[in-house]
């Protein structure tokens, strides 16, 4: 059964719009990841449902109808309580979620234009326009909010480790690898036994499991290597077959590959037990990249380690606190100040170095 058939069964509204099914099938044929297809189907299904409620033909919809969709997204009760759109609102989806919902609608109208069914796309996209005043960037339909990613402080991290220390070896090594190698959730859960190179303490992250289809090889630490050796011995008692590295040990799915959702539930349980509710499966990635920046790694090296195509993406992940920045500023200013004082203290320094000014001009009495 194809992914498109499964998604159409999940959101029946898609079946009432033949172009929507054709569009989704085209993305599946192009090899989009199942999770991407799921996000596309969900966003478009919500938009088409709105069109049906408003008695609007999607082929004839304009920007005003898309604006109604945006208004609904920004006023929808948030499943986790007050959040995001404005401090006072107490409602609405998070800004990145709204952007995610609009992407498939925009791509759907791009498809309709390519098929000759429309002349324009009612969903605007922010883009650089040479010659425009100011920043030269046209504003998208919904402004993007750039928020610093959250990472735990030292106390919160220690509290989490204290809880994790009592976990089975599989969960401990997964948490260690997620931090050591800055792995995304899907990259971690998709690791296979032949992706490991214990002799060099490296792990291969296959292109098909990554977000941007970039394969990379990343190292892990010696303590993680010890945990991994212990887990491999434990795994052999579950299955000796090569294949997925992390296996389920539940009664229902014993020996099956560990799912993304199971790992999310494990991390959520640890976070609640440690009293660090904001900790998620992606937090270890943020924390690792930030720690690399604190250690003085070059931006391009961090981008390569993270598997980013562009350093702009890396900058979004690196979270340097105000204290980190203050220490960097102090270190740099101390060097500059000492250089300037040395210039003033050196009586033999030529006036050309001082800009050619006389002492009485530079320091009037």
Coordinates of C-alpha atoms in Angstrom, one line a residue:
X1 CA 0.0 0.0 0.0
X2 CA 1.5 3.3 -1.0
X3 CA 2.1 6.2 1.4
X4 CA -0.3 8.4 -0.5
X5 CA -3.1 5.8 -0.1
X6 CA -2.5 5.6 3.6
X7 CA -2.5 9.4 3.9
X8 CA -5.7 9.8 1.8
X9 CA -7.4 7.3 4.1
X10 CA -6.2 9.3 7.1
X11 CA -7.5 12.6 5.7
X12 CA -10.6 11.7 3.5
X13 CA -11.0 15.4 2.5
X14 CA -8.1 14.8 0.1
X15 CA -10.1 12.3 -1.9
X16 CA -12.7 15.0 -2.7
X17 CA -10.1 17.0 -4.5
X18 CA -8.4 15.0 -7.3
X19 CA -5.6 17.5 -7.8
X20 CA -4.6 17.2 -4.2
X21 CA -4.2 13.4 -4.5
X22 CA -2.2 13.9 -7.7
X23 CA 0.0 16.5 -6.0
X24 CA 0.7 14.2 -3.1
X25 CA 1.5 11.3 -5.3
X26 CA 4.0 13.4 -7.2
X27 CA 5.9 14.1 -4.0
X28 CA 5.9 10.4 -3.1
X29 CA 7.2 9.6 -6.6
X30 CA 10.0 12.1 -6.1
X31 CA 11.1 10.3 -3.0
X32 CA 10.0 12.6 -0.2
X33 CA 10.4 11.1 3.3
X34 CA 7.2 9.6 4.9
X35 CA 7.2 12.2 7.7
X36 CA 7.5 15.0 5.1
X37 CA 4.6 13.5 3.1
X38 CA 2.6 13.3 6.4
X39 CA 3.2 16.9 7.2
X40 CA 2.2 17.9 3.6
X41 CA -1.0 15.9 3.7
X42 CA -2.0 17.3 7.1
X43 CA -1.4 20.9 6.1
X44 CA -3.3 20.6 2.8
X45 CA -6.1 18.7 4.4
X46 CA -6.7 21.4 7.0
X47 CA -6.7 24.0 4.2
X48 CA -9.1 22.1 2.0
X49 CA -11.4 21.5 5.0
X50 CA -11.6 25.3 5.5
X51 CA -12.4 25.8 1.8
X52 CA -15.3 23.3 2.1
X53 CA -16.6 25.1 5.2
X54 CA -16.4 28.5 3.5
X55 CA -17.9 27.0 0.2
X56 CA -14.8 28.1 -1.7
X57 CA -13.4 26.3 -4.7
X58 CA -9.6 25.8 -4.0
X59 CA -8.9 26.4 -7.7
X60 CA -10.5 29.8 -7.5
X61 CA -9.4 30.8 -4.0
X62 CA -7.5 34.1 -3.5
X63 CA -5.3 35.6 -0.8
X64 CA -8.3 36.6 1.2
X65 CA -9.3 33.0 1.6
X66 CA -5.7 32.0 2.6
X67 CA -5.9 34.9 5.1
X68 CA -8.9 33.3 6.7
X69 CA -6.9 30.0 7.0
X70 CA -4.1 31.9 8.7
X71 CA -6.6 33.6 11.1
X72 CA -7.9 30.2 12.1
X73 CA -4.4 28.9 12.7
X74 CA -3.5 31.9 14.9
X75 CA -6.7 31.6 16.9
X76 CA -7.0 27.9 17.3
X77 CA -6.8 26.7 20.9
X78 CA -3.3 25.5 21.6
X79 CA -3.1 21.9 22.9
X80 CA -0.4 22.9 25.4
X81 CA -2.1 26.0 26.7
X82 CA -1.3 29.7 26.3
X83 CA 1.5 30.2 23.8
X84 CA 3.2 31.9 21.0
X85 CA 1.2 34.3 18.9
X86 CA 1.3 37.0 21.4
X87 CA 1.8 37.0 25.2
X88 CA -1.8 38.0 25.8
X89 CA -3.5 35.7 23.3
X90 CA -3.5 32.4 25.2
X91 CA -4.3 30.7 21.8
X92 CA -2.9 29.9 18.5
X93 CA -0.3 27.5 17.1
X94 CA 3.4 28.2 17.4
X95 CA 4.9 30.4 14.6
X96 CA 7.0 27.5 13.2
X97 CA 3.9 25.3 13.1
X98 CA 1.9 28.0 11.2
X99 CA 4.8 28.2 8.7
X100 CA 4.7 24.4 8.4
X101 CA 1.0 24.4 7.7
X102 CA 1.4 27.0 5.0
X103 CA 4.2 25.3 3.1
X104 CA 2.1 22.5 1.5
X105 CA -0.6 25.0 0.6
X106 CA 2.0 27.1 -1.2
X107 CA 3.5 24.1 -2.9
X108 CA 0.0 22.9 -3.9
X109 CA -0.7 26.2 -5.7
X110 CA 2.7 26.0 -7.3
X111 CA 1.6 22.6 -8.7
X112 CA -1.7 24.0 -10.0
X113 CA 0.2 26.8 -11.8
X114 CA 2.6 24.3 -13.4
X115 CA -0.4 22.3 -14.6
X116 CA -1.9 25.4 -16.1
X117 CA -4.9 25.5 -13.7
X118 CA -4.0 28.8 -12.1
X119 CA -2.2 32.0 -13.1
X120 CA -0.9 33.0 -9.6
X121 CA -0.1 31.7 -6.2
X122 CA -2.2 33.3 -3.4
X123 CA 0.3 32.2 -0.7
X124 CA 3.1 34.7 -0.6
X125 CA 6.7 33.8 0.1
X126 CA 9.4 36.0 1.5
X127 CA 12.2 36.6 -1.0
X128 CA 15.1 38.8 -1.7
X129 CA 14.3 41.6 -4.3
X130 CA 17.3 43.6 -5.6
X131 CA 16.8 47.3 -5.7
X132 CA 14.2 47.5 -2.9
X133 CA 14.9 50.0 -0.1
X134 CA 15.7 48.8 3.4
X135 CA 16.6 45.1 3.7
X136 CA 15.6 44.3 0.2
X137 CA 13.4 41.4 1.4
X138 CA 9.8 41.1 0.7
X139 CA 7.7 40.0 3.6
X140 CA 6.0 36.6 3.5
X141 CA 2.4 36.0 4.3
X142 CA 3.2 35.4 8.0
X143 CA 6.2 37.0 9.6
X144 CA 8.8 34.5 11.0
X145 CA 9.7 34.8 14.6
X146 CA 13.3 33.7 15.4
X147 CA 13.5 32.4 19.0
X148 CA 16.6 31.1 20.7
X149 CA 16.5 27.3 21.2
X150 CA 16.2 26.3 24.8
X151 CA 19.0 24.3 26.4
X152 CA 19.2 23.1 30.0
X153 CA 21.5 24.8 32.5
X154 CA 24.1 22.7 34.4
X155 CA 21.8 21.9 37.3
X156 CA 19.0 20.8 35.0
X157 CA 21.4 18.6 33.0
X158 CA 22.7 16.9 36.1
X159 CA 19.1 16.3 37.3
X160 CA 18.3 14.6 34.0
X161 CA 21.5 12.5 34.1
X162 CA 20.7 11.4 37.7
X163 CA 17.3 10.1 36.5
X164 CA 18.8 8.5 33.3
X165 CA 21.5 6.7 35.3
X166 CA 18.8 4.3 36.6
X167 CA 17.5 3.5 33.1
X168 CA 18.2 0.3 31.1
X169 CA 21.5 0.4 29.1
X170 CA 19.7 0.9 25.8
X171 CA 18.1 4.2 26.9
X172 CA 21.4 5.3 28.4
X173 CA 23.5 4.7 25.3
X174 CA 20.8 6.3 23.1
X175 CA 20.9 9.5 25.2
X176 CA 24.7 9.5 25.2
X177 CA 24.9 9.0 21.4
X178 CA 22.2 11.6 20.8
X179 CA 24.4 14.2 22.6
X180 CA 27.9 13.0 21.5
X181 CA 27.0 12.9 17.8
X182 CA 24.4 15.7 17.8
X183 CA 21.9 13.2 16.3
X184 CA 18.3 14.1 15.3
X185 CA 15.6 11.7 16.6
X186 CA 15.2 9.9 13.2
X187 CA 19.0 9.6 12.7
X188 CA 19.4 8.0 16.2
X189 CA 16.5 5.5 15.9
X190 CA 17.5 4.6 12.3
X191 CA 21.1 3.5 13.2
X192 CA 22.1 0.1 12.1
X193 CA 24.7 -2.3 13.5
X194 CA 26.9 -1.8 10.5
X195 CA 26.9 2.0 10.9
X196 CA 29.2 1.6 13.9
X197 CA 33.0 1.6 13.8
X198 CA 34.1 0.8 17.4
X199 CA 37.8 0.7 16.4
X200 CA 37.7 4.4 15.6
X201 CA 34.7 5.3 17.8
X202 CA 32.7 6.7 14.9
X203 CA 29.2 6.3 13.7
X204 CA 27.9 6.7 10.1
X205 CA 24.7 8.7 9.7
X206 CA 23.3 7.5 6.4
X207 CA 22.0 10.0 3.9
X208 CA 18.5 8.5 3.7
X209 CA 17.9 9.0 7.4
X210 CA 19.0 12.7 7.5
X211 CA 16.8 15.7 7.0
X212 CA 18.8 17.1 4.1
X213 CA 20.1 13.9 2.6
X214 CA 23.7 14.6 3.6
X215 CA 25.7 11.6 4.8
X216 CA 28.3 12.2 7.5
X217 CA 30.6 10.3 9.9
X218 CA 30.8 11.6 13.4
X219 CA 32.8 10.5 16.5
X220 CA 31.6 9.5 20.0
X221 CA 33.3 9.7 23.3
X222 CA 35.1 6.9 25.2
X223 CA 32.4 6.7 28.0
X224 CA 29.8 6.3 25.2
X225 CA 31.9 3.5 23.7
X226 CA 31.8 1.6 27.0
X227 CA 28.0 1.9 27.2
X228 CA 27.8 0.8 23.6
X229 CA 29.9 -2.3 24.2
X230 CA 27.6 -3.2 27.1
X231 CA 24.5 -2.6 25.0
X232 CA 25.7 -4.7 22.1
X233 CA 26.2 -7.6 24.5
X234 CA 22.7 -7.1 25.8
X235 CA 21.3 -6.8 22.3
X236 CA 22.8 -10.2 21.3
X237 CA 20.4 -11.7 23.9
X238 CA 17.4 -10.2 22.0
X239 CA 18.6 -10.8 18.5
X240 CA 21.9 -11.9 16.9
X241 CA 20.8 -10.6 13.4
X242 CA 22.4 -7.6 11.9
X243 CA 20.1 -4.7 11.2
X244 CA 18.5 -1.9 13.3
X245 CA 20.8 -1.1 16.3
X246 CA 18.1 -0.3 18.8
X247 CA 15.4 -2.9 19.4
X248 CA 12.2 -2.8 21.3
X249 CA 12.0 -4.9 24.4
X250 CA 8.3 -4.6 25.0
X251 CA 6.1 -7.8 25.1
X252 CA 4.1 -6.7 22.1
X253 CA 7.0 -5.6 19.8
X254 CA 9.9 -7.6 21.2
X255 CA 12.9 -7.6 18.9
X256 CA 11.4 -5.1 16.5
X257 CA 13.1 -1.8 15.5
X258 CA 12.5 0.9 18.1
X259 CA 10.1 3.5 16.8
X260 CA 10.5 7.3 16.9
X261 CA 7.4 7.6 19.1
X262 CA 8.7 5.1 21.6
X263 CA 12.0 7.1 22.0
X264 CA 10.0 10.3 22.3
X265 CA 8.0 8.7 25.1
X266 CA 11.1 7.6 26.9
X267 CA 12.7 11.1 26.7
X268 CA 9.4 12.7 27.8
X269 CA 9.2 10.4 30.8
X270 CA 12.8 11.2 31.8
X271 CA 12.2 14.9 31.5
X272 CA 9.1 14.8 33.7
X273 CA 10.9 12.7 36.3
X274 CA 13.8 15.1 36.4
X275 CA 11.5 18.2 36.6
X276 CA 12.9 19.5 33.3
X277 CA 9.7 19.6 31.2
X278 CA 11.2 21.5 28.3
X279 CA 13.7 18.7 27.6
X280 CA 13.0 16.9 24.3
X281 CA 14.6 14.5 21.8
X282 CA 16.1 17.5 20.0
X283 CA 17.6 19.2 23.1
X284 CA 20.7 17.0 23.1
X285 CA 21.5 18.2 19.6
X286 CA 21.2 21.9 20.6
X287 CA 23.3 21.3 23.7
X288 CA 26.1 19.5 21.8
X289 CA 26.4 22.2 19.1
X290 CA 26.4 24.9 21.7
X291 CA 29.1 23.1 23.7
X292 CA 31.2 22.8 20.6
X293 CA 30.9 26.6 20.0
X294 CA 31.8 27.2 23.7
X295 CA 35.0 25.1 23.1
X296 CA 36.0 27.4 20.3
X297 CA 35.2 25.2 17.3
X298 CA 35.0 27.1 14.0
X299 CA 31.5 27.6 12.6
X300 CA 32.2 25.6 9.4
X301 CA 33.5 22.7 11.5
X302 CA 30.3 22.7 13.6
X303 CA 28.2 22.9 10.4
X304 CA 30.0 19.8 9.0
X305 CA 29.6 18.0 12.3
X306 CA 25.8 18.8 12.4
X307 CA 25.3 17.9 8.8
X308 CA 24.1 21.4 7.7
X309 CA 24.4 22.6 4.2
X310 CA 24.6 26.3 5.3
X311 CA 26.2 27.9 8.3
X312 CA 23.1 30.1 8.7
X313 CA 21.3 27.0 9.9
X314 CA 24.1 26.2 12.3
X315 CA 23.8 29.7 13.8
X316 CA 20.1 29.0 14.6
X317 CA 21.1 25.9 16.6
X318 CA 24.0 27.5 18.6
X319 CA 22.7 29.0 21.8
X320 CA 25.3 31.2 23.5
X321 CA 23.9 32.8 26.7
X322 CA 24.4 36.4 27.7
X323 CA 27.1 35.2 30.1
X324 CA 28.9 33.4 27.3
X325 CA 28.9 36.4 25.1
X326 CA 30.0 38.7 28.0
X327 CA 33.0 36.4 28.7
X328 CA 33.9 36.5 25.0
X329 CA 33.6 40.3 24.9
X330 CA 35.6 40.7 28.1
X331 CA 38.4 38.4 26.7
X332 CA 38.5 40.3 23.5
X333 CA 38.3 43.8 25.1
X334 CA 41.1 42.9 27.6
X335 CA 43.4 42.2 24.7
X336 CA 42.4 45.4 22.9
X337 CA 42.8 47.5 26.0
X338 CA 46.2 46.1 26.8
X339 CA 47.3 46.9 23.2
X340 CA 46.1 50.4 23.5
X341 CA 47.7 51.0 26.9
X342 CA 50.9 49.5 25.5
X343 CA 50.8 52.1 22.7
X344 CA 50.4 54.9 25.2
X345 CA 53.1 53.6 27.5
X346 CA 55.7 53.2 24.7
X347 CA 57.4 56.6 24.7
X348 CA 59.6 55.6 21.7
X349 CA 56.7 54.8 19.4
X350 CA 56.8 57.0 16.2
X351 CA 54.2 59.6 15.9
X352 CA 53.2 58.0 12.5
X353 CA 51.8 55.1 14.4
X354 CA 49.8 57.5 16.6
X355 CA 48.2 59.0 13.5
X356 CA 50.7 61.8 13.1
X357 CA 49.1 63.9 15.9
X358 CA 51.0 65.8 18.5
X359 CA 50.6 64.8 22.1
X360 CA 49.1 68.1 23.1
X361 CA 46.6 67.7 20.2
X362 CA 45.5 64.2 21.3
X363 CA 45.5 64.8 25.0
X364 CA 44.9 68.6 25.6
X365 CA 45.7 69.8 29.1

